[in-house]
CSV table of C-alpha atoms in Angstrom, one decimal:
chain,number,residue,atom,x,y,z
A,1,LEU,CA,14.8,-40.7,31.0
A,2,GLN,CA,13.0,-37.7,30.1
A,3,TYR,CA,13.0,-34.3,31.3
A,4,THR,CA,9.6,-32.5,32.4
A,5,SER,CA,8.3,-29.7,33.2
A,6,GLU,CA,5.4,-28.3,34.9
A,7,ASN,CA,5.1,-25.7,31.9
A,8,THR,CA,4.4,-28.2,29.5
A,9,LEU,CA,0.8,-26.5,29.0
A,10,ASP,CA,2.3,-23.7,27.8
A,11,ILE,CA,3.0,-25.5,24.7
A,12,LEU,CA,-0.1,-27.4,24.6
A,13,ALA,CA,1.8,-30.7,24.5
A,14,ASN,CA,2.4,-34.1,25.9
A,15,ILE,CA,6.0,-34.2,26.2
A,16,THR,CA,5.6,-37.6,27.8
A,17,SER,CA,4.3,-39.1,24.6
A,18,ASP,CA,6.1,-41.9,22.4
A,19,THR,CA,6.1,-40.3,19.5
A,20,VAL,CA,8.6,-37.7,21.2
A,21,VAL,CA,11.8,-37.7,19.0
A,22,SER,CA,15.1,-37.8,20.9
A,23,ILE,CA,18.3,-36.2,19.5
A,24,GLY,CA,21.6,-36.1,20.8
A,25,THR,CA,23.5,-33.3,20.5
A,26,MET,CA,22.9,-29.3,20.1
A,27,GLU,CA,24.4,-29.2,16.8
A,28,ALA,CA,22.7,-32.5,15.9
A,29,LEU,CA,19.4,-30.4,17.0
A,30,ARG,CA,20.8,-27.4,14.4
A,31,ASP,CA,20.7,-29.7,12.0
A,32,VAL,CA,17.4,-31.7,11.8
A,33,ASP,CA,15.1,-31.7,9.5
A,34,VAL,CA,11.9,-29.9,11.0
A,35,ASP,CA,9.5,-31.3,8.9
A,36,GLY,CA,10.7,-34.8,9.5
A,37,ILE,CA,9.4,-34.5,13.1
A,38,PRO,CA,6.1,-35.6,14.1
A,39,LEU,CA,3.4,-33.5,15.4
A,40,VAL,CA,2.6,-34.1,19.6
A,41,ASP,CA,-1.2,-32.5,20.3
A,42,GLY,CA,-0.1,-29.8,17.4
A,43,LYS,CA,3.4,-29.1,18.1
A,44,LYS,CA,6.6,-30.6,17.2
A,45,VAL,CA,8.8,-31.3,20.1
A,46,ILE,CA,12.3,-32.8,20.4
A,47,THR,CA,14.0,-34.1,23.4
A,48,LEU,CA,17.8,-33.1,23.5
A,49,LEU,CA,19.8,-35.5,25.4
A,50,GLY,CA,23.1,-33.9,25.5
A,51,TYR,CA,24.6,-30.5,24.3
A,52,PHE,CA,28.3,-31.4,22.8
A,53,ASN,CA,27.7,-35.4,23.4
A,54,SER,CA,24.6,-37.5,24.3
A,55,GLY,CA,24.0,-38.0,28.0
A,56,ASP,CA,26.5,-34.8,28.9
A,57,LYS,CA,23.7,-33.3,30.8
A,58,GLU,CA,20.2,-33.8,31.9
A,59,PRO,CA,17.1,-34.0,29.0
A,60,ILE,CA,15.6,-31.1,28.1
A,61,ASN,CA,12.4,-30.7,25.4
A,62,TYR,CA,12.2,-27.8,23.0
A,63,TYR,CA,9.3,-27.3,20.4
A,64,TRP,CA,9.3,-25.5,17.3
A,65,ASP,CA,8.1,-22.3,16.8
A,66,ALA,CA,7.6,-21.7,13.0
A,67,GLU,CA,7.2,-17.8,13.1
A,68,SER,CA,10.1,-17.4,15.4
A,69,THR,CA,12.7,-15.2,14.3
A,70,ALA,CA,14.5,-14.4,17.9
A,71,GLN,CA,17.9,-14.8,18.2
A,72,ASP,CA,19.9,-18.0,18.8
A,73,ASN,CA,21.6,-18.1,22.4
A,74,GLY,CA,22.7,-20.8,22.3
A,75,GLY,CA,20.3,-22.2,25.3
A,76,SER,CA,16.7,-21.4,25.2
A,77,VAL,CA,16.3,-20.6,21.6
A,78,ILE,CA,18.1,-22.4,18.9
A,79,ALA,CA,18.3,-21.5,15.1
A,80,SER,CA,17.8,-24.1,12.4
A,81,ASN,CA,21.5,-24.3,10.3
A,82,TYR,CA,18.8,-24.6,7.1
A,83,LEU,CA,15.6,-22.3,7.8
A,84,ILE,CA,15.9,-18.5,8.2
A,85,THR,CA,12.6,-18.6,10.3
A,86,GLY,CA,11.6,-20.6,12.9
A,87,ARG,CA,13.3,-21.7,16.2
A,88,TRP,CA,13.7,-24.1,18.7
A,89,ILE,CA,12.3,-23.2,22.2
A,90,MET,CA,13.4,-24.4,25.3
A,91,VAL,CA,10.1,-25.8,27.3
A,92,GLN,CA,10.7,-23.5,30.6
A,93,PRO,CA,12.2,-25.3,33.2
A,94,THR,CA,10.5,-24.8,37.0
A,95,GLU,CA,12.8,-23.6,39.3
A,96,HIS,CA,16.5,-23.6,38.2
A,97,VAL,CA,18.4,-23.6,34.6
A,98,ASP,CA,21.1,-25.8,34.3
A,99,SER,CA,24.1,-23.9,32.9
A,100,ARG,CA,25.1,-27.1,30.8
A,101,HIS,CA,21.6,-26.4,29.0
A,102,PHE,CA,23.3,-23.3,27.6
A,103,GLY,CA,26.6,-25.2,26.8
A,104,ALA,CA,28.7,-23.8,30.2
A,105,PHE,CA,30.7,-26.8,31.3
A,106,PRO,CA,33.5,-26.6,33.8
A,107,SER,CA,36.7,-27.0,32.4
A,108,ASN,CA,35.6,-28.2,29.0
A,109,SER,CA,37.2,-27.2,25.4
A,110,MET,CA,35.1,-24.3,24.9
A,111,ASN,CA,37.4,-21.5,24.6
A,112,MET,CA,37.1,-18.5,27.2
A,113,GLU,CA,35.1,-16.1,25.3
A,114,ASP,CA,32.5,-18.4,24.5
A,115,GLN,CA,32.2,-19.9,27.9
A,116,THR,CA,31.6,-16.3,29.1
A,117,TYR,CA,29.0,-15.6,26.8
A,118,GLN,CA,27.2,-18.7,27.2
A,119,ILE,CA,27.2,-17.7,31.3
A,120,GLY,CA,25.8,-14.7,30.3
A,121,ASN,CA,22.7,-16.0,28.4
A,122,LEU,CA,22.2,-18.3,31.0
A,123,PHE,CA,21.8,-15.5,33.4
A,124,ALA,CA,19.8,-13.4,31.0
A,125,TYR,CA,17.3,-16.0,30.5
A,126,CYS,CA,17.2,-16.9,34.1
A,127,SER,CA,16.2,-13.3,34.7
A,128,VAL,CA,13.5,-12.8,32.3
A,129,HIS,CA,11.8,-16.0,33.4
A,130,SER,CA,12.1,-15.4,37.4
A,131,LEU,CA,14.6,-19.0,37.3
A,132,ARG,CA,17.7,-19.5,39.3
A,133,PRO,CA,21.1,-20.7,37.3
A,134,PHE,CA,22.7,-23.9,38.4
A,135,PHE,CA,26.1,-24.7,38.2
A,136,ASN,CA,26.8,-28.0,38.5
A,137,GLY,CA,30.8,-29.0,39.0
A,138,SER,CA,31.9,-32.6,38.6
A,139,THR,CA,34.9,-34.8,40.3
A,140,ASP,CA,37.2,-34.4,37.3
A,141,TYR,CA,36.0,-30.6,36.4
A,142,ARG,CA,34.9,-28.3,38.9
A,143,TRP,CA,36.0,-24.8,37.4
A,144,PHE,CA,33.8,-22.6,35.7
A,145,LYS,CA,36.1,-20.2,34.1
A,146,PHE,CA,34.7,-16.8,32.8
A,147,THR,CA,36.4,-13.3,32.2
A,148,ASN,CA,34.5,-9.8,31.6
A,149,LEU,CA,31.5,-11.0,33.0
A,150,ASN,CA,28.6,-8.7,35.3
A,151,VAL,CA,25.7,-10.3,36.1
A,152,ILE,CA,23.1,-10.0,39.1
A,153,ALA,CA,20.8,-12.6,40.0
A,154,ASP,CA,18.6,-13.1,42.9
A,155,GLU,CA,19.6,-16.7,43.9
A,156,ILE,CA,22.6,-19.2,42.3
A,157,ASP,CA,21.9,-22.7,42.9
A,158,ILE,CA,25.5,-24.6,42.6
A,159,SER,CA,26.2,-29.0,43.3
A,160,ASP,CA,28.7,-29.4,46.2
A,161,GLY,CA,32.6,-28.5,45.5
A,162,THR,CA,31.4,-26.4,42.5
A,163,ARG,CA,34.5,-24.0,41.7
A,164,PHE,CA,34.8,-20.5,39.6
A,165,MET,CA,38.0,-19.2,38.2
A,166,ASP,CA,37.7,-15.5,37.8
A,167,LEU,CA,39.9,-14.5,35.2
A,168,GLY,CA,39.3,-10.4,35.7
A,169,ASN,CA,37.0,-8.1,35.5
A,170,ASN,CA,33.8,-9.6,37.0
A,171,THR,CA,30.9,-8.9,39.1
A,172,ILE,CA,28.7,-11.9,40.1
A,173,GLN,CA,26.2,-11.1,42.4
A,174,GLY,CA,23.3,-13.0,44.2
A,175,ASN,CA,22.6,-15.4,46.8
A,176,TRP,CA,24.4,-18.6,46.5
A,177,ASN,CA,22.8,-21.4,47.4
A,178,GLY,CA,25.8,-24.0,48.5
A,179,ASP,CA,29.5,-23.1,49.0
A,180,PRO,CA,30.9,-21.7,46.1
A,181,PHE,CA,34.8,-20.9,45.8
A,182,PHE,CA,36.4,-18.3,43.7
A,183,ASN,CA,39.6,-18.3,42.5
A,184,LEU,CA,40.7,-14.8,41.6
A,185,SER,CA,43.5,-15.0,39.2
A,186,ASN,CA,44.1,-11.5,38.6
């Protein structure tokens, strides 16, 4: 299964090619030997299959920008653990960005500060690229928990049954496409 994007022309790469390398987790992406990734139409492209575990989110593609020194945000810009210059840049989705691409999962083991930080990074990326953030709760884990988060979006997409737990001092504004439930713990 390969995630595709209408924006592949931005990177001039054929991401459906058989030469695209797949990698299982975000940490493995940070550790990949960039020199070992083959070129696809002149770009190094890699498919990320999961965030914490392979298959825990939809696959998404990244391309290597050897000149980039952009700040790693845990989602759309990923730094190598071994190179100072160069970043893996997420191929921009066409409509919305799944929170799991930024490591924000409902009720996962991520601590509250990291979860809040990653949700903030998701909203920032969506705002710059005119995309909608998407939150996908699951049958077992529906709660996205955050604290001290102030974000504004035009539209916010959620899956059925997704829940948010406000642990204090939050403002999330936007048009909700779905029926979210908020639990205000404070």
